[in-house]
XYZ file of C-alpha atoms in Angstrom:
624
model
C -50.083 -82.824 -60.777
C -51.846 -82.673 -57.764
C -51.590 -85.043 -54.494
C -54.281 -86.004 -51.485
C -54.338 -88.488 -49.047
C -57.084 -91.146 -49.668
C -58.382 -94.632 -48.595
C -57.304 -97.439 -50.598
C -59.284 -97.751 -53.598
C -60.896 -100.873 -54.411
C -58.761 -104.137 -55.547
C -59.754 -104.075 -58.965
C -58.353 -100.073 -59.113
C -55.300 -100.946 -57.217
C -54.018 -103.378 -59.575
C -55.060 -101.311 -62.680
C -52.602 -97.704 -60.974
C -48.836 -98.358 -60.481
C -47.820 -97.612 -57.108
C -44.260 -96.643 -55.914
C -42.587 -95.899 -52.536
C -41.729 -93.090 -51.073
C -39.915 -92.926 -47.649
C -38.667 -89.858 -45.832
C -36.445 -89.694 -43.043
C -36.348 -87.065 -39.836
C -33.679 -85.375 -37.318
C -34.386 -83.097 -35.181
C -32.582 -80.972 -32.609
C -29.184 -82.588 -33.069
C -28.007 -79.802 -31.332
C -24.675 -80.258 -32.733
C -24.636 -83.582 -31.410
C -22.644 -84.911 -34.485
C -20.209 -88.014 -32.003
C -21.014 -89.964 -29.415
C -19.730 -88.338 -27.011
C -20.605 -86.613 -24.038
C -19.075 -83.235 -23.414
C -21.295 -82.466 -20.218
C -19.754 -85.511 -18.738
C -16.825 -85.725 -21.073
C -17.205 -89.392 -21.595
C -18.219 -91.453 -24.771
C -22.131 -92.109 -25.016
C -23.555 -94.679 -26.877
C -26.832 -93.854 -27.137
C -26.682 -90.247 -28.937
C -25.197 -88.525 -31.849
C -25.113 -88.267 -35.557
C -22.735 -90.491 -36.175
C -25.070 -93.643 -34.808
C -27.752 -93.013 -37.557
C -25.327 -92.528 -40.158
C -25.207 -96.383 -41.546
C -29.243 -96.634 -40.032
C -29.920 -93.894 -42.449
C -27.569 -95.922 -45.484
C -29.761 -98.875 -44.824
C -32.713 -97.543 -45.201
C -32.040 -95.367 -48.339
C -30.567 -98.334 -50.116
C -33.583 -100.496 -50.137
C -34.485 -101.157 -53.362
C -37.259 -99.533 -55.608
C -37.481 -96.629 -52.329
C -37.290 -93.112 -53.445
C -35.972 -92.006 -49.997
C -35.496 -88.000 -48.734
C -33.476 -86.972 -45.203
C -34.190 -84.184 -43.968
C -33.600 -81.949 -40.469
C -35.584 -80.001 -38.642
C -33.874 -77.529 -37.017
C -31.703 -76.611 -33.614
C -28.862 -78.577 -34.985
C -25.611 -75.575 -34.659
C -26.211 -74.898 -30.693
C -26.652 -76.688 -27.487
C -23.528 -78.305 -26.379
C -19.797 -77.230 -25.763
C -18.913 -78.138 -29.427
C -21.360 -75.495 -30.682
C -20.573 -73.092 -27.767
C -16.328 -73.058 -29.432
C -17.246 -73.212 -32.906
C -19.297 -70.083 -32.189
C -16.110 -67.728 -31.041
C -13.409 -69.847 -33.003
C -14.982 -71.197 -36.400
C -12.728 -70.252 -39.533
C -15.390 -68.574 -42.437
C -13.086 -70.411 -44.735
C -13.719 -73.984 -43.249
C -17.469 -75.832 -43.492
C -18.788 -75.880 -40.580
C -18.282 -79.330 -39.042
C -22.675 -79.781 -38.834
C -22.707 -78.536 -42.532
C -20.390 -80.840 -43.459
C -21.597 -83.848 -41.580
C -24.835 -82.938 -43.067
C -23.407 -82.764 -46.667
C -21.761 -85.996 -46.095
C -24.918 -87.863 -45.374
C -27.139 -86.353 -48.217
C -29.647 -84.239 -46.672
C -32.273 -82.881 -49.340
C -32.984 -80.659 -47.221
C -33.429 -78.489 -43.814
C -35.416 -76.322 -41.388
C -34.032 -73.585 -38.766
C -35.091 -74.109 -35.569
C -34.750 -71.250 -32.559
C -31.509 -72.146 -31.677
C -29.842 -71.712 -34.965
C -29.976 -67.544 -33.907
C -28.794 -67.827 -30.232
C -25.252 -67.033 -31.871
C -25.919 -64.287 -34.302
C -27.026 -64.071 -37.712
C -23.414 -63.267 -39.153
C -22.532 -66.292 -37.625
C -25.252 -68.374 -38.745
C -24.834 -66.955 -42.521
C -21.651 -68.331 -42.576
C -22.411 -71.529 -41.078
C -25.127 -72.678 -43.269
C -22.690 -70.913 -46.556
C -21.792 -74.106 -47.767
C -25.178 -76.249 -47.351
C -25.816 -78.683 -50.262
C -29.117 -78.785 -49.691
C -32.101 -76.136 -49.427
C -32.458 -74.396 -45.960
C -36.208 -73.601 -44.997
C -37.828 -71.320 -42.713
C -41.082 -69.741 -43.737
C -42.622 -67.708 -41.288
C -39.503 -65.215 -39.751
C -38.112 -62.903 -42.736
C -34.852 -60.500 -42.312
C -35.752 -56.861 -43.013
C -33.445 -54.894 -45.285
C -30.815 -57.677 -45.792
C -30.515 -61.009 -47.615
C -32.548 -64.059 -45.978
C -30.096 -66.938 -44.433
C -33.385 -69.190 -45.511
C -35.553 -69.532 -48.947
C -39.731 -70.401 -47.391
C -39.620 -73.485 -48.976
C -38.084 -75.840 -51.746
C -40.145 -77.816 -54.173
C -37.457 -80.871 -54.879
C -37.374 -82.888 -58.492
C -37.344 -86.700 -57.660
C -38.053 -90.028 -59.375
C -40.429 -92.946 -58.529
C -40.081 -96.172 -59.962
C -43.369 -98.006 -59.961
C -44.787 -101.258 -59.831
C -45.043 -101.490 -63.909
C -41.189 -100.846 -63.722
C -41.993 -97.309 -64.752
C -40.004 -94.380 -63.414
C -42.166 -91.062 -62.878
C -41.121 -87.542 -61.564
C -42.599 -86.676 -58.040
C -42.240 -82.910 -56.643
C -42.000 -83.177 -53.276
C -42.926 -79.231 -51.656
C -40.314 -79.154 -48.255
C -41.781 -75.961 -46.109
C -40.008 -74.675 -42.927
C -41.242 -73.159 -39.555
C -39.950 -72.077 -36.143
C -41.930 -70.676 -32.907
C -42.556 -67.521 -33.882
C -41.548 -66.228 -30.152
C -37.592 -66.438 -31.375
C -37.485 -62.834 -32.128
C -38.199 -62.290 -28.260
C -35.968 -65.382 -27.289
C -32.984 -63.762 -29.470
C -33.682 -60.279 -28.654
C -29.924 -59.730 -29.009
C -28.792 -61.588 -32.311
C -32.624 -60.541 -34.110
C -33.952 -57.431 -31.844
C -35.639 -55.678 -34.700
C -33.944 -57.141 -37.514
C -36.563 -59.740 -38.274
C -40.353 -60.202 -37.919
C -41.981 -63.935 -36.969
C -45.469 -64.782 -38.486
C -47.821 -67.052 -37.049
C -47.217 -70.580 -37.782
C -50.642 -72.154 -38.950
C -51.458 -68.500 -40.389
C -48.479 -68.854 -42.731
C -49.033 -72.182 -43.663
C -52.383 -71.321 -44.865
C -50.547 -68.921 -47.140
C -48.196 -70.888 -48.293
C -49.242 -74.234 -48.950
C -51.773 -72.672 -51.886
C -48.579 -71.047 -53.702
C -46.544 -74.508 -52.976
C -49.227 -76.708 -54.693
C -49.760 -73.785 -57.501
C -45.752 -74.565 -57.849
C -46.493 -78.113 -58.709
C -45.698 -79.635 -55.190
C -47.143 -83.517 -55.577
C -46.410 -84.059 -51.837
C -46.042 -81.275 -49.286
C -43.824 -81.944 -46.077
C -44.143 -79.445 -43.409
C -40.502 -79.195 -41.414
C -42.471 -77.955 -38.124
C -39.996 -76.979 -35.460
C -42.842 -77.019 -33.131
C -44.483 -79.405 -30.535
C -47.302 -81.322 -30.257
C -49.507 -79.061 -28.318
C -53.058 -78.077 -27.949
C -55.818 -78.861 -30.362
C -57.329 -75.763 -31.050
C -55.221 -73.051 -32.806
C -54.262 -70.159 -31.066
C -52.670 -67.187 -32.784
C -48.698 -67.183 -32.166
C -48.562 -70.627 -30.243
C -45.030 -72.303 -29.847
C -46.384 -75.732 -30.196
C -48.721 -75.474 -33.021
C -48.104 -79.298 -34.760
C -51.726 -79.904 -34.170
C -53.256 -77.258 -35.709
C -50.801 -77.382 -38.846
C -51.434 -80.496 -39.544
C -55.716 -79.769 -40.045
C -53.789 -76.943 -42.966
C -55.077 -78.549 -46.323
C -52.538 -79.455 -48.582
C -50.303 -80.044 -46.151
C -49.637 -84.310 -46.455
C -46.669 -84.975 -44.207
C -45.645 -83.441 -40.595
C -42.261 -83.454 -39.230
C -41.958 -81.717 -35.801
C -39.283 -81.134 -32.990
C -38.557 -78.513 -30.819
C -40.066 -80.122 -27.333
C -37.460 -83.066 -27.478
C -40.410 -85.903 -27.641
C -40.586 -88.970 -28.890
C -44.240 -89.690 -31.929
C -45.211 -92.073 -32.222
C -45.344 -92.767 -28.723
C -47.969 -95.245 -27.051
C -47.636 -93.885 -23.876
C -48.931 -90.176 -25.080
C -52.355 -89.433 -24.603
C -54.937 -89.889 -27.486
C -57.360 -88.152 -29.033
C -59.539 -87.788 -31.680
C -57.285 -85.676 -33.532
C -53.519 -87.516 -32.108
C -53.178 -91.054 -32.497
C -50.026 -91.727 -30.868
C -50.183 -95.556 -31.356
C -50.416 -94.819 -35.590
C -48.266 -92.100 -35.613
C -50.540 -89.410 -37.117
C -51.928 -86.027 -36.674
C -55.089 -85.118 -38.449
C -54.746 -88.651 -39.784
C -51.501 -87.200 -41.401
C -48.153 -89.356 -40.803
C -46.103 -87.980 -38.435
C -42.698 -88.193 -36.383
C -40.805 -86.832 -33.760
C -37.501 -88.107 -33.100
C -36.353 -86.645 -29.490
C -33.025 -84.857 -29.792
C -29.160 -85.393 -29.874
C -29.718 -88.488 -32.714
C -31.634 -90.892 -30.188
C -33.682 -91.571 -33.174
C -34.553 -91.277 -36.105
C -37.817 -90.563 -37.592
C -39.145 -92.480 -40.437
C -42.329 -92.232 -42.896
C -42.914 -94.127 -45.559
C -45.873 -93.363 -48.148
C -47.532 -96.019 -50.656
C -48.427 -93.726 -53.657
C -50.262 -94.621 -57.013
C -50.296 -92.924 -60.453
C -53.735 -92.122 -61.703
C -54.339 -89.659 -64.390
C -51.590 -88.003 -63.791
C -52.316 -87.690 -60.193
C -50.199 -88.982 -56.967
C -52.236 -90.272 -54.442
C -51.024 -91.167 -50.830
C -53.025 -94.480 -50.560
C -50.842 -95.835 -47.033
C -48.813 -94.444 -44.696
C -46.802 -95.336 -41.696
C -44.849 -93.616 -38.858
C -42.193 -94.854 -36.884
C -38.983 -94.465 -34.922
C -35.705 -96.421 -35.744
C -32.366 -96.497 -33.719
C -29.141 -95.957 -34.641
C -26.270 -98.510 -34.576
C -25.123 -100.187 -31.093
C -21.482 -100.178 -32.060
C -19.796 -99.040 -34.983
C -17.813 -101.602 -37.456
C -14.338 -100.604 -38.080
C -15.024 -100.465 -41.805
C -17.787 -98.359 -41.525
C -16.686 -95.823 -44.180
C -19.467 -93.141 -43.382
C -18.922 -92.437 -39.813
C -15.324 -92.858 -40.085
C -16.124 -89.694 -42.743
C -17.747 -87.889 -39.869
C -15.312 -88.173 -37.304
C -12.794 -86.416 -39.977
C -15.047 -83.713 -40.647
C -15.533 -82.469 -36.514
C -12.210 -83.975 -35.672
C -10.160 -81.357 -34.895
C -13.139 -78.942 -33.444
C -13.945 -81.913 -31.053
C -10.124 -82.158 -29.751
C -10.358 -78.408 -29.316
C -13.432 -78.561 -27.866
C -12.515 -81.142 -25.120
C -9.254 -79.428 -24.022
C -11.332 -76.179 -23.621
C -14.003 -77.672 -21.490
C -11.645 -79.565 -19.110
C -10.091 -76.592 -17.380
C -11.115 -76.204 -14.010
C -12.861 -72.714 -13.094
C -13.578 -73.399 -9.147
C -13.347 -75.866 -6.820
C -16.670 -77.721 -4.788
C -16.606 -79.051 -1.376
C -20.462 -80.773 -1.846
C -20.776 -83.672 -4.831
C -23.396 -82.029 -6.739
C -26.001 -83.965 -9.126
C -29.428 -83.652 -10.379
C -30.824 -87.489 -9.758
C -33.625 -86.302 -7.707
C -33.737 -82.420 -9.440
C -37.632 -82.228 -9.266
C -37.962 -84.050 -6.107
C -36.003 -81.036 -4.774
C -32.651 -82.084 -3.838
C -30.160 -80.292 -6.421
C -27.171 -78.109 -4.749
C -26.822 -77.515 -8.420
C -29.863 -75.631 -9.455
C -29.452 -73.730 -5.895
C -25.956 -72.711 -7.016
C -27.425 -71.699 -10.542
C -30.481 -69.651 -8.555
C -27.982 -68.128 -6.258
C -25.658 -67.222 -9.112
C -28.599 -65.143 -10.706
C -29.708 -63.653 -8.055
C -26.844 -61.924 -6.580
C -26.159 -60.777 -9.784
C -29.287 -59.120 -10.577
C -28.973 -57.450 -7.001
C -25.800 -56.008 -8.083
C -27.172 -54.807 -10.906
C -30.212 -53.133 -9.236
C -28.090 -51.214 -7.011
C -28.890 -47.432 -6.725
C -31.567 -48.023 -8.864
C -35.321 -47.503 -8.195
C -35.774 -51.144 -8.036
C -32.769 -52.034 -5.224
C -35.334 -52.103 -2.369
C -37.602 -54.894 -3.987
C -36.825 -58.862 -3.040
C -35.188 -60.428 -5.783
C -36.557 -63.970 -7.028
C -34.286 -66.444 -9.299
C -36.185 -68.877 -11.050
C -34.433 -71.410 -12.319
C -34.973 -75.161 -13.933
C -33.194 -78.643 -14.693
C -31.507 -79.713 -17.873
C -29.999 -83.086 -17.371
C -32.779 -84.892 -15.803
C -32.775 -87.971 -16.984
C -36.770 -88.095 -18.987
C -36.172 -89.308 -22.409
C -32.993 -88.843 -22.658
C -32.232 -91.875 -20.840
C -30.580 -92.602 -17.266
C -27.212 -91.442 -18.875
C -28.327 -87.807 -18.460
C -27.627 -86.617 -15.028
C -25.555 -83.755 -13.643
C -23.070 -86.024 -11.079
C -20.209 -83.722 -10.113
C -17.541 -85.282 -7.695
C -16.268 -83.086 -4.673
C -12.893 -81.295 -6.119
C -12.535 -79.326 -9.426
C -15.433 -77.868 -11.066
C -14.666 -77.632 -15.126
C -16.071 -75.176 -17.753
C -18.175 -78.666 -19.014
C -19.929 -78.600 -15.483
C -21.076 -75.001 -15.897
C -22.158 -75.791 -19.270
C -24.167 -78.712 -17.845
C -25.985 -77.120 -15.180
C -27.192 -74.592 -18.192
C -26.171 -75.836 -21.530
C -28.515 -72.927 -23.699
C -27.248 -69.596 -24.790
C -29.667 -67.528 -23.220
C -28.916 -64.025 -21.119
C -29.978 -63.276 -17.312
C -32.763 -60.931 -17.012
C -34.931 -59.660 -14.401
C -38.559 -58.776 -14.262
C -40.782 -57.251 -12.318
C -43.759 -59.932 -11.018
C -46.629 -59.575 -8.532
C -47.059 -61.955 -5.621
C -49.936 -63.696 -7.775
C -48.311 -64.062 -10.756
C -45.418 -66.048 -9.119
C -48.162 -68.616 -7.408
C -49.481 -69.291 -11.113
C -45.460 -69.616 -11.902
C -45.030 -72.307 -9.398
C -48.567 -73.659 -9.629
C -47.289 -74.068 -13.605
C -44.216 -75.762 -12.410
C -46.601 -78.182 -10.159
C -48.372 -79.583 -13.648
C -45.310 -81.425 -13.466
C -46.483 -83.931 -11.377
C -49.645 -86.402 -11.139
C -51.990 -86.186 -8.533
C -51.683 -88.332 -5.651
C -53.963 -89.855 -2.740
C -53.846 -90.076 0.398
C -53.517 -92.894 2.095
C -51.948 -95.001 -0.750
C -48.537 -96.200 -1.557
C -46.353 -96.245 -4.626
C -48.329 -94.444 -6.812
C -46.394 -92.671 -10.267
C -44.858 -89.381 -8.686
C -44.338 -87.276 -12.486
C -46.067 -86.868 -15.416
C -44.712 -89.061 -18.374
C -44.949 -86.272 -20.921
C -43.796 -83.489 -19.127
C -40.034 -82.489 -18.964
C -37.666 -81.734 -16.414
C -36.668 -78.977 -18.210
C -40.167 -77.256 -17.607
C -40.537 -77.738 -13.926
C -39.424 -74.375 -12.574
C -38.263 -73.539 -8.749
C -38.388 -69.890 -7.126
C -35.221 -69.583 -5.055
C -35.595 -66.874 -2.762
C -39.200 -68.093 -1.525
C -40.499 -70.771 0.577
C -43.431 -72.812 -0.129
C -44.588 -76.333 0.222
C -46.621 -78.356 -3.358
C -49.574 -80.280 -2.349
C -50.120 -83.429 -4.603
C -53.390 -84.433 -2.988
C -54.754 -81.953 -5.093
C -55.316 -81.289 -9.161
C -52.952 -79.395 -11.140
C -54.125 -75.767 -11.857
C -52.247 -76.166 -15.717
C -51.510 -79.008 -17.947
C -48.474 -80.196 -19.126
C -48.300 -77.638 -21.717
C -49.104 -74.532 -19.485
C -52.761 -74.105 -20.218
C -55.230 -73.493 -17.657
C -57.387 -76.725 -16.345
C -58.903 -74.867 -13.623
C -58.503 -71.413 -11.749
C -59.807 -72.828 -8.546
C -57.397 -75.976 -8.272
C -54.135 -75.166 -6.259
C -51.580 -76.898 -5.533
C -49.303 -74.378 -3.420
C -49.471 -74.190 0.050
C -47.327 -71.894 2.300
C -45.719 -69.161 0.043
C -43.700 -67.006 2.013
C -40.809 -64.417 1.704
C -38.787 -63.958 4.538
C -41.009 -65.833 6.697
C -44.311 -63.643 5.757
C -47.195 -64.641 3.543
C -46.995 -63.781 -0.180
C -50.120 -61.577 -0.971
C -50.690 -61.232 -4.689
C -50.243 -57.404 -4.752
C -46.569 -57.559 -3.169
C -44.113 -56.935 -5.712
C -40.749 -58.841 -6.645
C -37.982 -58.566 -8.837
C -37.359 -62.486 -11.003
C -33.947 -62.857 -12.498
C -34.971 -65.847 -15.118
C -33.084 -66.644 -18.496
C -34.955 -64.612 -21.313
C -36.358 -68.011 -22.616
C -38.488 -68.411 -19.823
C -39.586 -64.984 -19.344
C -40.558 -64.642 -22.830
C -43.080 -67.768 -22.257
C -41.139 -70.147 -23.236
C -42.141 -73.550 -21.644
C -45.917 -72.734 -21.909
C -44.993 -70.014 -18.757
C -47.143 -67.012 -19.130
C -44.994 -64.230 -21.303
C -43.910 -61.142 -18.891
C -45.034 -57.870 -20.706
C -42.225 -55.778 -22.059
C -43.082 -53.297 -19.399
C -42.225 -55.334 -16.675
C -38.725 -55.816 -18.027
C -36.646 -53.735 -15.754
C -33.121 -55.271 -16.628
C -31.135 -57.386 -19.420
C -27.575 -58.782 -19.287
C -24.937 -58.438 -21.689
C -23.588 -61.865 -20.087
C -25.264 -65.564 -20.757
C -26.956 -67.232 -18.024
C -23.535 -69.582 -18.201
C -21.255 -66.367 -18.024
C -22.957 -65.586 -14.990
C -22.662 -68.986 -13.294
C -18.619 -69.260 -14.074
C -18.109 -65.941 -12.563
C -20.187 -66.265 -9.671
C -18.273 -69.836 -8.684
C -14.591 -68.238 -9.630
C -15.160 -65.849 -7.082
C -15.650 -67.962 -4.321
C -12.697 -70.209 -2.927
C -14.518 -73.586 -2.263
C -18.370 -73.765 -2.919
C -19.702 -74.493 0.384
C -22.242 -72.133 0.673
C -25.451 -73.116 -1.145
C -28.760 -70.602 -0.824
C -31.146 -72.532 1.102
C -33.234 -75.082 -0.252
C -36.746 -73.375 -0.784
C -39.759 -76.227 -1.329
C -41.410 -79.043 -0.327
C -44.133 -81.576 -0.852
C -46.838 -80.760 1.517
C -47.021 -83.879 4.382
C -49.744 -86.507 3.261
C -50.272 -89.222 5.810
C -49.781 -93.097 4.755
C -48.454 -91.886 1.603
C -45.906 -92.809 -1.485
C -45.114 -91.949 -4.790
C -42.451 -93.792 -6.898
C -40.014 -91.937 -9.527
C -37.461 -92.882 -12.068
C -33.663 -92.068 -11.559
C -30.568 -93.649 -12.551
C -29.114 -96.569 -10.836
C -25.881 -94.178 -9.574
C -28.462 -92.232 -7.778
C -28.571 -94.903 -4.727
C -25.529 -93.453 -3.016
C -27.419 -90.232 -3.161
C -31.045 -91.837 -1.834
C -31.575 -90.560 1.943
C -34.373 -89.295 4.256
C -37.717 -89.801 2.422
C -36.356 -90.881 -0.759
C -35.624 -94.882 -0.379
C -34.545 -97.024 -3.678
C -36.384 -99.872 -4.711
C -34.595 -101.364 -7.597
C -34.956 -102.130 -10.908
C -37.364 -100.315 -13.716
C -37.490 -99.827 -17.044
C -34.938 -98.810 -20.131
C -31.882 -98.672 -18.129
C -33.723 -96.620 -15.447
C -34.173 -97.335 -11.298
C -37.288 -96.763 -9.194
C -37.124 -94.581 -6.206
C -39.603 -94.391 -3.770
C -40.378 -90.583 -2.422
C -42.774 -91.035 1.278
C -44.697 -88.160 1.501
């Protein structure tokens, strides 16, 4: 049986070929986000988890004459507290509380996204040990041990048609990751594993999976939506994978997005109002259960033949509130009960004490004592490090970049940290990832293209007018690096140098003004010393990827390990490095930003608040 997406046929065909439905249903980067709770802020939230899309997800697969699949697509066992204690004290003879929530709701079947590695693959064996479902991952094979996931799953369902008719339909499920996790995970993969190129492997595989007798393919693509064109080992390679023939449905994650999405940019090969990519349907539902993502397929039966003949993409909430009678997130809460108690009596013990509220409502305007106590943290420990070694005598740089910002995530997602007690959540806040501190060696040039890359964050302005949108819509917080250790101003008057997704516009546009060490001009042959997590520094983020060469120095510790020590050994955090950027002065001139409404208290000098904007969000007005 073979499968290919094609226009309706004409009326007089349709009626004479029985059609059935076929729906299939996305996650993506649950990050362990099974409640709704939030342990950064260690207060229930409404808006995210698992456990919201549970009866959502019941709905939908009881509709009658639907032959519905749920699948995930990857980063769901790291990236909150929860994960971070399951990792040292998980019992190999319990399910792991994701597994099990998973098994609970009926997933057919999964991908592995980056993440799943950041705590080792012994640990990740056992986690996924008692999946009752297929685990996918294609293009990154183990060498000289048994693989934690098969390339792909070719699942046995049944469509019931319009003549009442039930017919078998293989649906082929293939899995990939950005093939830049063995450098991300140097520690947990190093050389135990090698990554393939994403679109490369799918041109591979999809052959074998329709010589299998895969009907329908789904590609599980824990990858963005990036650039068009298809460059070998991209991160964000939907685009591309989707023009793979054979391939019929995408499924993608990893940048924490929202497709379909009206407010993305078209094009002639993204249609963000439809949903599709290469005319294929496909979703992207964000991250910690905001959504989920849902495509549903109207197929026919000719000659033995399934052909897709519509399709439709969208995004569906989870519950509000949760019934009392609700029987199958009541069966969640049992499975992650006791890890979540654990979890929150772990998190709430204080490690230091601050004498400055610290909060990142206005983290990319440039007023976060957080981030500075992050960059500091970094930096003096990298300096330690250095010392009596031939690098001691070169400036150190910490580059560091927001995580709760707000974005997509919704106005909920804030680092707001009261004068008093600092906890192990805050820490975990300010850098929630796994990652270890490194430090490379970068040339005065090649940090102007890092900040210049961090600028792309933000629309152009002019001069002269008032309120005009301050950031760009689809890029994240998360991307918009800051030097500490440098001073330099950003001039919005000007065009970005990169786009959102780190490739080059134009080499002549610049957008950094000032650049100084030390009160001396950066020249682009003076050298520096950037302690950055090994995400970043590996290009993740669409930075430019520092050579192997230049890497001069990797901790045993997480990023996070460093930050807790750094604030335990300091009696009251008063002392913040000083703040190190600014928007360049433009005459006459305003932009306007979102923030949450709790940022007010917080809005002085030339931020003012102006009330009011959309989904739960404030405007803020920022006077150049």
């Amino acid at each position: 049986m073979n499968t290919k997406l094609a226009a309706l046929p004409q009326r007089s065909q349709r009626n004479a070929m029985p059609t059935g439905h076929l729906r299939i249903m996305e996650t993506t980067d649950l990050h362990m986000q099974i409640l709704d709770y939030d342990y950064f802020a260690d207060h229930p939230d409404k808006t995210t988890g698992l456990i919201r899309l549970a009866n959502k997800i019941a709905a939908l697969r009881a509709e009658p004459h639907v032959t519905s699949l749920l699948m995930d697509n990857g980063d769901f066992l790291q990236g909150n507290p929860l994960a971070d204690y399951l990792s040292t004290h998980s019992d190999d003879n319990n399910t792991h509380p994701m597994i099990a929530a998973m098994n609970v709701l009926g997933y057919d079947a999964v991908a592995l996204g980056n993440h799943e590695f950041d705590y080792g693959i012994s640990f990740l064996r056992s986690a996924l040990s008692n999946a009752q479902f297929p685990i996918t991952c294609a293009n990154l094979r183990l060498h000289d041990r048994p693989q934690v996931a098969q390339p792909y799953a070719i699942l046995a369902r049944e469509i019931t048609c319009s003549d009442g008719i039930s017919r078998p339909i293989n649906i082929g499920v293939v899995g990939f990751l950005p093939p830049q996790v063995t450098h991300w995970n140097p520690d947990t993969l190093g050389r135990a594993a090698d990554t393939t190129d994403i679109v490369d492997c799918a041109v591979q595989i999809v052959p074998q999976l329709k010589s299998e007798g895969a009907d329908i393919v789904v590609a599980l693509c824990h990858s963005g939506i990036g650039p068009s064109d298809h460059v070998y080992g991209m991160e964000n390679a939907a685009v591309p994978l989707a023009g793979v023939d054979g391939i019929d449905v995408i499924l993608t994650g990893h940048t924490h997005e929202f497709f379909p999405d009206p407010d993305r940019k078209s094009s002639n090969l993204v249609d963000p109002i439809a949903g599709t990519l290469h005319g294929k349907p496909t979703v992207m539902p964000g991250f910690y259960g905001s959504r989920l993502g849902v495509v549903d397929l109207t197929v026919s039966w000719h000659d033995g033949t399934w052909v897709i003949n519509q399709h439709s993409s969208r995004l569906a909430k989870g519950d509000p509130g949760l019934a009392p009678e609700s029987a199958l997130p009541e069966r969640l809460k049992e499975e992650v009960c006791a890890a979540h108690l654990a979890t929150l009596a772990h998190i709430r013990e204080p490690i230091a004490e601050t004498k400055n509220p610290l909060h990142s409502y206005f983290t990319t305007i440039g007023t976060d004592l957080s981030q500075r106590l992050l960059g500091q943290a970094q930096r003096a420990h990298v300096i330690k490090a250095l010392t009596n070694t031939p690098y001691e005598a070169l400036p150190v740089i910490s580059a560091t970049a927001p995580y709760l910002f707000g974005g997509w995530a919704g106005p909920g997602h804030y680092i707001d940290i009261s004068s008093g007690p600092i906890a192990r959540r805050d820490a975990a806040a300010i850098f929630p990832f796994a990652d270890k501190l490194c430090a490379v060696r970068r040339t005065g040039e090649e940090l102007r293209n890092w900040i210049e890359r961090a600028a792309s964050h933000y629309l152009q302005v002019t001069i002269g007018k008032h309120d005009q949108p301050l950031i760009n819509a689809c890029s994240p917080g998360y991307n918009c690096d800051v030097l500490h250790g440098l001073s330099y101003e950003i001039d919005l008057s000007q065009p970005a140098r990169f786009d959102v997704t780190g490739v080059v516009i134009d080499t002549t546009h610049s957008r950094v003004r000032n650049l100084m060490h030390n009160g001396k001009p950066v020249k682009d042959n003076d050298v520096f010393i950037v302690a950055a997590n090994r995400y970043r520094i590996n290009g993740g983020g669409g930075y430019a990827r520092c050579p192997d060469v230049d890497l001069i120095y990797a901790s045993k510790h997480s990023v996070r390990e460093v930050l807790i020590q750094s604030v335990q050994q300091q009696n009251g955090l008063d002392t913040f490095s000083p703040r190190c950027w600014k928007f360049s002065h433009l005459k006459d001139t305003s932009g306007i930003f979102a923030s949450a409404p709790a940022a007010q208290k917080y809005a002085t000098g030339p931020i003012s608040h102006i009330g009011p904007g959309d989904n739960g969000f404030d405007l803020y007005r920022f006077t150049f």
